Coordinates of C-alpha atoms and ligand atoms in Angstrom, one line a residue:
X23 CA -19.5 -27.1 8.1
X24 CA -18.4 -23.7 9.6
X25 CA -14.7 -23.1 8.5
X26 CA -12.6 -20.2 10.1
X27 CA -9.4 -18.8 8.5
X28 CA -6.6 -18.0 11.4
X29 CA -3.5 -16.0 9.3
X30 CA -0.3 -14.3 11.2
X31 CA 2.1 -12.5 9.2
X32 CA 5.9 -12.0 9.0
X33 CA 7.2 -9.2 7.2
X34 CA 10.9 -8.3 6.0
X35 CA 10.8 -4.5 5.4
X36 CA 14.3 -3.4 4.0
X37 CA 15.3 -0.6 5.7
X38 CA 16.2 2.7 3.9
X39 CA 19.5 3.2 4.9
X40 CA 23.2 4.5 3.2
X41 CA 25.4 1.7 4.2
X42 CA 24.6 -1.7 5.9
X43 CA 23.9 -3.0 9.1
X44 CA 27.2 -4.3 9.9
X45 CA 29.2 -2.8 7.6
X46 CA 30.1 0.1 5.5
X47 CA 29.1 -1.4 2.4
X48 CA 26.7 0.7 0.0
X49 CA 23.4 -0.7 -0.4
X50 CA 21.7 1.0 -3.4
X51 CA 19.4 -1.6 -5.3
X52 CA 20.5 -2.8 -8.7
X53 CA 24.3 -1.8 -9.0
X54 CA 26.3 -4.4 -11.2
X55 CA 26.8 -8.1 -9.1
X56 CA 29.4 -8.1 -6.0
X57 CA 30.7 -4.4 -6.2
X58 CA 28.5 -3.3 -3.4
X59 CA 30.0 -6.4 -0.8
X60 CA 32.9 -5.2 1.3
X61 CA 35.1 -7.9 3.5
X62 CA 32.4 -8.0 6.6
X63 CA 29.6 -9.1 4.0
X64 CA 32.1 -11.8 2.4
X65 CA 32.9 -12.7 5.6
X66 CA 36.8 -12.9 5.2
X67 CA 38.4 -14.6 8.2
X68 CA 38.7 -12.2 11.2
X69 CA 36.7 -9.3 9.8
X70 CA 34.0 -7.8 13.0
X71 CA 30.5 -6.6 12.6
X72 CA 30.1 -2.4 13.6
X73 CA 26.6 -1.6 14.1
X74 CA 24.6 0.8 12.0
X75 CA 23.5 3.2 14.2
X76 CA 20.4 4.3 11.6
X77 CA 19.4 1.2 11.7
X78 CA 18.3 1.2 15.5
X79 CA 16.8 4.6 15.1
X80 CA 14.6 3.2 12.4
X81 CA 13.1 0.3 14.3
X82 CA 12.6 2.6 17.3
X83 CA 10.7 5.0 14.5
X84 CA 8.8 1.6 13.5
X85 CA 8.2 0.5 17.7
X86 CA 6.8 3.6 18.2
X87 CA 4.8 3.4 15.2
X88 CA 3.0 0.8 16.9
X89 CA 2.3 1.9 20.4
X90 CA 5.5 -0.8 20.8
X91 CA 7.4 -1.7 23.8
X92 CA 11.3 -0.8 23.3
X93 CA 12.8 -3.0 25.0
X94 CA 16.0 -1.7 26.6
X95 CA 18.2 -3.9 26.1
X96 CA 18.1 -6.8 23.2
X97 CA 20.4 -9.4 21.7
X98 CA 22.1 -10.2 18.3
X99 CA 21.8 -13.9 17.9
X100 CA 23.5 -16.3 15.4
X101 CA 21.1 -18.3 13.0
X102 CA 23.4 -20.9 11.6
X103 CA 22.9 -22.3 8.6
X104 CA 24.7 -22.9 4.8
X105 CA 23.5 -21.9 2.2
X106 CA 25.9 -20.2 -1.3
X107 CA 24.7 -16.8 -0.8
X108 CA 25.3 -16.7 2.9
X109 CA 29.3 -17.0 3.3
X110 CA 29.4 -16.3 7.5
X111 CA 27.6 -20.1 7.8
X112 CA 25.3 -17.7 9.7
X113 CA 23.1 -14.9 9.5
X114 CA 22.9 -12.4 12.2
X115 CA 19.1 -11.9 13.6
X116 CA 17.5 -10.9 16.8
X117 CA 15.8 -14.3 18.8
X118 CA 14.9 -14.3 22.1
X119 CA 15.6 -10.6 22.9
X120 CA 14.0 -8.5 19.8
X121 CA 14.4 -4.8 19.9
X122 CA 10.7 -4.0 19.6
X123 CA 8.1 -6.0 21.7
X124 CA 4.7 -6.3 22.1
X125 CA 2.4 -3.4 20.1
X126 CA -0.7 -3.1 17.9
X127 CA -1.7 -1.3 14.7
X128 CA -5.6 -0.4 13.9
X129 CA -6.6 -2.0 10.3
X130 CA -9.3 -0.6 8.2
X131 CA -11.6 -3.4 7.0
X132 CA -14.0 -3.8 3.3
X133 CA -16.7 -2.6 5.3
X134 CA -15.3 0.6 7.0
X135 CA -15.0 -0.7 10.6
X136 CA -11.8 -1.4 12.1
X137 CA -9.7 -4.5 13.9
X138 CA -6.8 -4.2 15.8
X139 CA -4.1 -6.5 15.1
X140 CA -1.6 -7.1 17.4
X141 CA 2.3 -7.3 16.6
X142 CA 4.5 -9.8 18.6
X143 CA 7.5 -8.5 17.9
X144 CA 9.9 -7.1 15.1
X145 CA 13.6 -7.5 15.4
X146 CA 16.4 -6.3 13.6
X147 CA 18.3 -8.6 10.7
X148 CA 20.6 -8.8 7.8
X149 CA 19.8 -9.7 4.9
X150 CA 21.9 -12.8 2.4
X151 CA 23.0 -12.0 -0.9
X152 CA 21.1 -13.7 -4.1
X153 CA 21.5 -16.6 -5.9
X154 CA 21.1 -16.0 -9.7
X155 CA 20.2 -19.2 -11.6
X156 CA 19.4 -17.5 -15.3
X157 CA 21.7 -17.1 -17.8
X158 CA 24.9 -19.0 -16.1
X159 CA 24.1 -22.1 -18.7
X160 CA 23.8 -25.1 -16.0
X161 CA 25.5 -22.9 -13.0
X162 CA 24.6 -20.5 -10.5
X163 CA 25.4 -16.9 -10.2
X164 CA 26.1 -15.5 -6.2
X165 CA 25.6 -11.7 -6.0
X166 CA 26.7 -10.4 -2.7
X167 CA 25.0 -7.0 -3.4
X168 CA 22.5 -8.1 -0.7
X169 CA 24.3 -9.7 2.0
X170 CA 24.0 -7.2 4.9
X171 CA 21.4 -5.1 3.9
X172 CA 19.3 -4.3 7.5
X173 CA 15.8 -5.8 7.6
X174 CA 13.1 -5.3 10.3
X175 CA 11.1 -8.8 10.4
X176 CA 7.5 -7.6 12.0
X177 CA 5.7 -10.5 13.6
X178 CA 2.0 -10.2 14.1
X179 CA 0.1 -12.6 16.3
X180 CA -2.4 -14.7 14.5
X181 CA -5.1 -12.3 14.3
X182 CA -6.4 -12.4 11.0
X183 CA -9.5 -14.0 9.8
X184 CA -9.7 -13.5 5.9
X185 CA -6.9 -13.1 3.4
X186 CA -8.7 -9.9 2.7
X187 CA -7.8 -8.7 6.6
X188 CA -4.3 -9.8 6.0
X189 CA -4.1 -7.4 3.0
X190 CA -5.8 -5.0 4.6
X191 CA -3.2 -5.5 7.9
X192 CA 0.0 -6.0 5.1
X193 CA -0.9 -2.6 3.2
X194 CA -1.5 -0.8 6.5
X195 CA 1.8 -1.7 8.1
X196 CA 3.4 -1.0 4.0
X197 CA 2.1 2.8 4.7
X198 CA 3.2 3.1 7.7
X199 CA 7.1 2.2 6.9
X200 CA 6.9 4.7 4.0
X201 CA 4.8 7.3 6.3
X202 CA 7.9 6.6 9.0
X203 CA 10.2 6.9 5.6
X204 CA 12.1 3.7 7.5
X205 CA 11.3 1.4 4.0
X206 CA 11.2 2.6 0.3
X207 CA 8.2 -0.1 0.7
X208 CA 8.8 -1.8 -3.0
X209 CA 7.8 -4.6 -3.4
X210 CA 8.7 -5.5 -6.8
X211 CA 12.8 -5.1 -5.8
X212 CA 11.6 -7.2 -2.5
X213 CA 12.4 -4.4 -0.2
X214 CA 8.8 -5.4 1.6
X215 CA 7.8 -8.9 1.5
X216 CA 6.0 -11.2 3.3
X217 CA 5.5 -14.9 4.7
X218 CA 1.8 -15.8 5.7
X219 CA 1.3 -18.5 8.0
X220 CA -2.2 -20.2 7.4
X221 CA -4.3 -22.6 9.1
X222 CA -8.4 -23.2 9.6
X223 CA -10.6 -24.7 12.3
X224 CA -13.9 -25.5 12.9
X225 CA -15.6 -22.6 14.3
X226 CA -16.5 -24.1 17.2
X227 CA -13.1 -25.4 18.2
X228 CA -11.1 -23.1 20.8
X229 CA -7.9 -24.6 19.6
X230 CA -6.4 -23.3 16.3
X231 CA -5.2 -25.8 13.4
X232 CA -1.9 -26.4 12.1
X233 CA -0.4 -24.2 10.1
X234 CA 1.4 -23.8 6.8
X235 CA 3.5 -21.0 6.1
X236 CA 3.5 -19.1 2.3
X237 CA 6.8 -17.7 1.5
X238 CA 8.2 -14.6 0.5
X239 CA 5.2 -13.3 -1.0
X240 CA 5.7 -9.7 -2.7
X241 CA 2.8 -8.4 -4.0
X242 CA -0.6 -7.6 -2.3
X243 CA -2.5 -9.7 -4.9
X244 CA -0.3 -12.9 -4.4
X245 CA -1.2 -12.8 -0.7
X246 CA -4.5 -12.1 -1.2
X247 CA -4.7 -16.1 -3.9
X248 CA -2.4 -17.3 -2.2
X249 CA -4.0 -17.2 1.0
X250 CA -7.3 -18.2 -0.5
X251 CA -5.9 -21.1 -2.5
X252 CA -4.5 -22.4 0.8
X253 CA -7.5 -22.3 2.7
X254 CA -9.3 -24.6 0.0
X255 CA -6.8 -27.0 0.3
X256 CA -6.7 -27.3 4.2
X257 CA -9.9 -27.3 4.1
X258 CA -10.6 -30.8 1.8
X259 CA -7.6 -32.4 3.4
X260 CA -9.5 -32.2 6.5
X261 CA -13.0 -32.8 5.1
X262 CA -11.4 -36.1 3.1
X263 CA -10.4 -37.5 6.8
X264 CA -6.8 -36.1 6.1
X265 CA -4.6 -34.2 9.0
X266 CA -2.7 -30.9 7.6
X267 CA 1.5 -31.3 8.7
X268 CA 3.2 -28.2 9.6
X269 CA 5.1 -27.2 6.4
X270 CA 6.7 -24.1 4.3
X271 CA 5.0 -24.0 0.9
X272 CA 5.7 -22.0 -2.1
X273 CA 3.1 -19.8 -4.0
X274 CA 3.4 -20.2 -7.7
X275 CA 1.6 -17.2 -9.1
X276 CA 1.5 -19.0 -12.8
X277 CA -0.3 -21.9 -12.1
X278 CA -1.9 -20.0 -8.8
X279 CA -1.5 -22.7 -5.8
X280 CA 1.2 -23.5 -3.3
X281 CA 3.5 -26.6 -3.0
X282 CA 5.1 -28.1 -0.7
X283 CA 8.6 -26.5 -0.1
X284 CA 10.0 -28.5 3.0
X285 CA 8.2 -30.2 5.8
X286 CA 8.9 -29.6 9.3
X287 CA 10.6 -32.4 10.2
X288 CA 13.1 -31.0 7.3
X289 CA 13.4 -28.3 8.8
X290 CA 16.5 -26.7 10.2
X291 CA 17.6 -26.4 14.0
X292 CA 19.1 -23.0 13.8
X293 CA 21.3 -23.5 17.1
X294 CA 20.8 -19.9 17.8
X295 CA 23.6 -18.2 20.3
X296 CA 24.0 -14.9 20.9
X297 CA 26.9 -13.3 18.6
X298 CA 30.3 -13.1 20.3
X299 CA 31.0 -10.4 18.2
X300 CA 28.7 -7.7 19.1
X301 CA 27.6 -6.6 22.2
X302 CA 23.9 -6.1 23.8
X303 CA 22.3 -3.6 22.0
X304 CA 21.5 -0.8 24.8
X305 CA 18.7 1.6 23.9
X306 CA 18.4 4.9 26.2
X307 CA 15.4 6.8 27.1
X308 CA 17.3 9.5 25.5
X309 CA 17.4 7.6 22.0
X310 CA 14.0 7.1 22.4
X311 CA 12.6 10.7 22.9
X312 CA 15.1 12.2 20.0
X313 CA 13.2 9.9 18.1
X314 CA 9.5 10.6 19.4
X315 CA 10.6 14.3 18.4
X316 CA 11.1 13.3 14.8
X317 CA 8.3 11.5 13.8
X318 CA 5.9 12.4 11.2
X319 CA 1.4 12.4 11.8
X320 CA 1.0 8.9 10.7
X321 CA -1.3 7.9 9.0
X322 CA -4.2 6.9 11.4
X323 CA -3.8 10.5 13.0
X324 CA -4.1 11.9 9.2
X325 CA -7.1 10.2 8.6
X326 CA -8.8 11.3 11.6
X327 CA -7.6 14.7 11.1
X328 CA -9.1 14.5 7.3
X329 CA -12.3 13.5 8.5
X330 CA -12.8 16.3 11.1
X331 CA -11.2 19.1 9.5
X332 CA -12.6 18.5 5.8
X333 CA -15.7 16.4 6.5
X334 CA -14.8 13.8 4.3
X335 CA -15.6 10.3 4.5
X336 CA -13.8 7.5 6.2
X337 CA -13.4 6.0 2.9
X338 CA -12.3 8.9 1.1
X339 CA -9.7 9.9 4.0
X340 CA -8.8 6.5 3.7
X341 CA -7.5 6.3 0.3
X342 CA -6.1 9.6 0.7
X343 CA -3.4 9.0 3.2
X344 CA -2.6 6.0 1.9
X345 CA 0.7 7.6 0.8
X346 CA 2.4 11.0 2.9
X347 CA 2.9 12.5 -1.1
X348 CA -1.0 12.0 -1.9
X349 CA -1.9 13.2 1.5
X350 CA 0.1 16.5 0.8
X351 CA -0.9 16.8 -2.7
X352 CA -4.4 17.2 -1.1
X353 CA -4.4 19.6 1.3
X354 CA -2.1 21.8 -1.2
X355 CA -4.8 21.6 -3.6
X356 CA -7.0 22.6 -1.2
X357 CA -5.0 25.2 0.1
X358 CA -4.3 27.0 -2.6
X359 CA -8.1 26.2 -4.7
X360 CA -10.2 26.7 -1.0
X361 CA -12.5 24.7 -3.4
X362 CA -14.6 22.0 -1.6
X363 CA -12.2 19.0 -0.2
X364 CA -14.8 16.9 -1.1
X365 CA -14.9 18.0 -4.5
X366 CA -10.7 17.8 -4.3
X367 CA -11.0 14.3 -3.1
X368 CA -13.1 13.1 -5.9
X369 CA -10.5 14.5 -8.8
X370 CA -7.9 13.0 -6.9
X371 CA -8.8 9.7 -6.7
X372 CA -11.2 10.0 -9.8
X373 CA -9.6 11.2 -12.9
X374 CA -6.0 12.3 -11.3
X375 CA -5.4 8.9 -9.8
X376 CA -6.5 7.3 -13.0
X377 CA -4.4 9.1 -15.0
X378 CA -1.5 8.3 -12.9
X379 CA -2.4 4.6 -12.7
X380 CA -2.8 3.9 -16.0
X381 CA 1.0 6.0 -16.9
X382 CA 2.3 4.1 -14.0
X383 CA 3.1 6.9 -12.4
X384 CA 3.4 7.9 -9.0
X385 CA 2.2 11.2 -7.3
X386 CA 5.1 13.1 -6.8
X387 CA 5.7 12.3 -10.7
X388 CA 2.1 13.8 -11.4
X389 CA 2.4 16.0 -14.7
X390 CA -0.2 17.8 -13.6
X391 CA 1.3 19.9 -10.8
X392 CA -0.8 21.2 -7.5
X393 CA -1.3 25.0 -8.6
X394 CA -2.5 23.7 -12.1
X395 CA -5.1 21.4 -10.8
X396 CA -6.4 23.9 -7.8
X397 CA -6.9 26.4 -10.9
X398 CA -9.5 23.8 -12.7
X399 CA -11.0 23.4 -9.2
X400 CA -11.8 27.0 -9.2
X401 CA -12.6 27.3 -12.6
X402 CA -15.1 24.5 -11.6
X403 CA -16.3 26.4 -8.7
X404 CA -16.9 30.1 -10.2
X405 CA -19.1 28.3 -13.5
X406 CA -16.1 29.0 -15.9
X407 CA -17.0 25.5 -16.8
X408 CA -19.1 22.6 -15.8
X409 CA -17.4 19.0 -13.9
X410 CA -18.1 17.2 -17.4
X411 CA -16.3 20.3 -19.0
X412 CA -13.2 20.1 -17.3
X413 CA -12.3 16.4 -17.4
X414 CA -11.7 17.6 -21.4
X415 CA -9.6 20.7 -19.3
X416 CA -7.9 18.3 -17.5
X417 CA -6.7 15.9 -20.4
X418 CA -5.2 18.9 -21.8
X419 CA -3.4 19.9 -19.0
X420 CA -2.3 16.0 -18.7
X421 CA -1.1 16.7 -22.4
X422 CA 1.0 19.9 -21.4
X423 CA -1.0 22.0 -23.4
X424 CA -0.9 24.4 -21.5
X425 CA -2.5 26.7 -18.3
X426 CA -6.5 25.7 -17.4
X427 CA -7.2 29.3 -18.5
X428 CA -5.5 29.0 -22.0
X429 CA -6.8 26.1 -22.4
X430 CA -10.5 27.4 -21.5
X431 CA -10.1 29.9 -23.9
X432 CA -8.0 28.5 -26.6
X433 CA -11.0 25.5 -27.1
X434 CA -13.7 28.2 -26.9
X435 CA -15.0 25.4 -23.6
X436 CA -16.1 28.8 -21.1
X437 CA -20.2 27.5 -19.9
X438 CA -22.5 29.7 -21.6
X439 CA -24.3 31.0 -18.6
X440 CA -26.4 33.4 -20.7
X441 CA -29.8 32.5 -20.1
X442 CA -31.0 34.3 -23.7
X443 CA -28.9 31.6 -25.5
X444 CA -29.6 29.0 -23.3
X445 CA -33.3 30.3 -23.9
X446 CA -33.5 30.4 -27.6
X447 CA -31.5 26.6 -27.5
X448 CA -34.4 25.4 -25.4
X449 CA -37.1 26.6 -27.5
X450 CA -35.3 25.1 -30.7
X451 CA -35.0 21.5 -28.8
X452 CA -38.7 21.8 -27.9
X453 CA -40.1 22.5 -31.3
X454 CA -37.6 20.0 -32.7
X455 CA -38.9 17.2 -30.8
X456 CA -42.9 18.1 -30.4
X457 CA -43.4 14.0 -29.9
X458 CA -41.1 14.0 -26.6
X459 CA -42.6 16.7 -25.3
X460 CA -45.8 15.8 -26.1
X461 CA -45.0 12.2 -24.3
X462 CA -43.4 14.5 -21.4
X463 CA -45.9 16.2 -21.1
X464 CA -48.5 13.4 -20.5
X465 CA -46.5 11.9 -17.4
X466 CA -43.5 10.2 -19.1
X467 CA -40.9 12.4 -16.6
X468 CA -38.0 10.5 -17.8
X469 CA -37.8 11.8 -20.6
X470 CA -36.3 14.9 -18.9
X471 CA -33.0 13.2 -19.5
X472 CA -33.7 13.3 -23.5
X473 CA -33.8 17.3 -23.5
X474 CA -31.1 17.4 -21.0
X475 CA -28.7 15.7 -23.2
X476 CA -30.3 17.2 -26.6
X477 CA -29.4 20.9 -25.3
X478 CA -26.3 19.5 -24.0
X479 CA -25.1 17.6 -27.7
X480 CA -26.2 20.7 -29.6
X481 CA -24.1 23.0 -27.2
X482 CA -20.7 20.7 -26.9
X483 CA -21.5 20.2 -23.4
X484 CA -21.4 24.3 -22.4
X485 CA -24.4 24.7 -20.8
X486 CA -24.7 25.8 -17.7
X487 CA -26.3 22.9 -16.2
X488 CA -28.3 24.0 -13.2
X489 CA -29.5 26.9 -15.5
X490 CA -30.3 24.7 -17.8
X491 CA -32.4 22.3 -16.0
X492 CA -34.6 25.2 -14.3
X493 CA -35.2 26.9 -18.0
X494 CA -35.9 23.4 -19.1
X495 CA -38.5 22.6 -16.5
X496 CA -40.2 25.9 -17.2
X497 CA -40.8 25.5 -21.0
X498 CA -41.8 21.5 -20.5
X499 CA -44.6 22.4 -18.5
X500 CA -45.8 24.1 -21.0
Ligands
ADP15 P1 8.2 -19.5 13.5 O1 9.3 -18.7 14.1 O2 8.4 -20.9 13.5 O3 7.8 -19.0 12.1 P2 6.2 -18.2 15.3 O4 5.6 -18.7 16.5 O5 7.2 -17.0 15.4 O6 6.9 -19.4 14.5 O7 5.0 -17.8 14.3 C1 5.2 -17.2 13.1 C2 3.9 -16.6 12.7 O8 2.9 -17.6 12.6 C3 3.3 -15.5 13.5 O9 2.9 -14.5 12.7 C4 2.1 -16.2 14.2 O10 1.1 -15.3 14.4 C5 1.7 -17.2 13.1 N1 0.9 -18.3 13.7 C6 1.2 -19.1 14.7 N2 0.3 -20.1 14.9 C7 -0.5 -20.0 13.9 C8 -1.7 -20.7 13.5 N3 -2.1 -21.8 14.1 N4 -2.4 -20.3 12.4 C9 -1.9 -19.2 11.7 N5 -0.9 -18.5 12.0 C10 -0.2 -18.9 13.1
MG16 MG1 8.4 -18.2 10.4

């Protein structure tokens, strides 16, 4: 049986801003419990919601982001429930009338080609404080810290076919939010999280299945098992005869499957209104173009641009942009090196990115700075040294041992690009090894390899290698 996967996503970005959306209430992550919660977040009788102004220019920044319609005029709605961490009895959320509407974002897939996935709709939110359950002994902790921060929930329609498009969608729309610099985009303090609804059909059917809906997912590897786990288990419910119900599910990473969290018919009637308290949210053409003015290339643009202007792959480009900092990092490396992009590119994302990864560190925390790695491109580029050469360069320079050229010199590692040395080495290899070359001789050419690596052993890895090869070639045959 043909099974398709239908996913649509919801995601909370936090946006970056001083105070909070209603009130004037820090919102700096990880300050000690309940001193960043003034009387609107509390919710003391007769205290009024002001709206953050920042926080309208960001989901503008975000609409626009997305090719999105603003709408002019939207709603703050009440979404009533109780819960400890939520003292109002309500939290204040955008319903029928969201600020953004209707807009689209293109999704690079595995194989290089790309989908557009649609977005419904992202409106404007506050977030509740945090319940802490550890170390109260039997009680529960309620940190207000949280209670008002500004979210943008972005709906996308259900558009995806493969937890590995909803990845792909999740870490495009997680670039863009840093690219718009709207979202610090971490995922580990939950300032970008997501909820992925799930169902599967029969490929042939037109309608789609009943969904389930993951919760408050936060990393990109969650989404990814979680997702997949979920689709197994729709999928034998139905093949055992069984009917999915529309339920929220949690994703236990541990034992890696999801369980039921509430049921539908558990679940709340919100009794949205819209909020007495605050009035339609009016956004001017004017707001709208003094935005337009201030946004950044983004990253589609960037990865165009990367392709024309330095010929490099889609891939490549790709990876690249994924972050503004790496994008920059670059083209300053090319800038300053005018060494090959492609050549930049590959010690990027080869040795510099690993590097990085494996310090968990991010680019603009790079030890090795832009002017010190355009140096080893160049060194690279004018035969100072060969590629295998300067990854021991570029460990150094990791190390803080100093400039590439000190470095070069101070480890004696400058190619030896005099062909009388390379000569005389060659001749020694060949009279060393007068089997292998006899071997070579009589048609076994893969033994070229042998003498490559023999003259490169004896010469720690100096040789010129293109030198090498030719001179090599001409005393094999002899
Ligand atoms: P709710 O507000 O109850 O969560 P929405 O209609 O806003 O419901 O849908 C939420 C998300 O679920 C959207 O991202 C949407 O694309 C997705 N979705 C809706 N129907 C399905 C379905 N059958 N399968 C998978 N995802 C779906
Ligand atoms: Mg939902």
């Amino acid at each position: 049986m043909e099974w398709e996967t239908v996913i649509g996503l919801e995601i909370h970005a936090q946006l970056r801003t001083k105070s909070k959306i209603f009130s004037g209430a820090a919102t700096e992550y990880g300050a000690e419990p309940n001193t960043q919660a003034c009387a609107v977040d509390l919710a003391f009788p007769g205290v009024l919601p002001v709206l953050n102004e920042e926080v309208v220019r960001m989901a503008i920044k975000f609409g626009l982001g997305v090719s999105a319609e603003i709408s002019p005029k939207s709603v703050f709605a009440r979404k009533n429930y109780f819960y400890p961490d939520l003292p109002k009895g309500y939290q204040i959320s955008q319903f029928e009338l969201p600020i953004v509407g209707k807009g689209h974002i293109e999704v690079q897939l595995e194989d290089g080609t790309f989908k557009r996935i649609n977005i419904t709709r992202a409106h404007l939110e506050e977030d509740a404080g945090k319940s802490l359950h550890e170390d109260f002994h039997g009680l529960s902790g309620i940190d207000l810290n949280r209670a008002g921060t500004p979210l943008l929930e972005i709906v996308s329609e259900p558009d995806m076919r493969s937890a590995k498009e909803a990845v792909a969608y999740l870490k495009a729309i997680h670039s863009l939010v840093r690219y718009l610099e709207i979202c610090d985009g971490n995922m580990q303090e939950g300032s970008f999280r997501c909820d992925a609804n799930v169902s599967v059909r029969r490929k042939s059917d037109s309608k789609l299945g009943t969904r389930c809906e993951l919760k408050n997912i936060n990393s990109f590897r969650y989404v990814e098992r979680a997702i997949n786990y979920e689709v197994e288990r729709q999928i034998s419910v139905i093949e055992a005869g069984g009917t999915i119900s529309q339920e929220t599910r949690l994703y236990d990473p541990d034992k890696n499957e999801t369980r039921t969290m509430r049921s539908k018919e558990e679940a709340n009637d919100y009794r949205y209104f819209p909020d007495p308290d605050l009035l339609p949210l009016v956004v001017t053409n004017s707001m709208i173009l003094a935005v337009q003015d201030d946004m950044p290339e983004l990253p589609g643009q960037k990865r165009e641009r990367f392709m024309t202007q330095y010929a490099l792959t889609a891939y490549d480009a790709d990876l690249l942009v994924t972050s503004r900092a790496l994008a920059m990092y670059f083209e300053t490396v090319v800038k300053e090196s005018k060494a090959q992009p492609k050549l930049t590119a590959n010690w990027i994302m080869g040795d510099l990115s690993g590097a990085l990864n494996k310090a968990n560190l991010d680019i603009t925390e790079s030890p090795v700075a832009t002017t010190q790695l355009a140096k080893l491109l160049q060194r690279i580029e004018d035969n100072t040294i060969s590629g295998k050469i300067a990854k021991t360069v570029f460990e150094a320079m990791w190390n803080n041992e100093g400039d590439v050229d000190e470095i070069i010199d101070k480890q004696g590692l400058k190619q030896v690009t005099d062909s009388g040395a390379i000569e005389s080495l060659v001749a020694k290899i060949i009279a060393d090894n007068p089997e292998q070359v006899a071997d070579y001789r009589s048609g076994k050419d893969k033994l070229f390899g042998f003498f490559v690596g023999q003259a490169m052993k004896a010469s720690g890895g100096k040789l010129n290698p293109q030198q090498l090869n030719q001179l090599l070639k001409e005393k094999l045959a002899g």
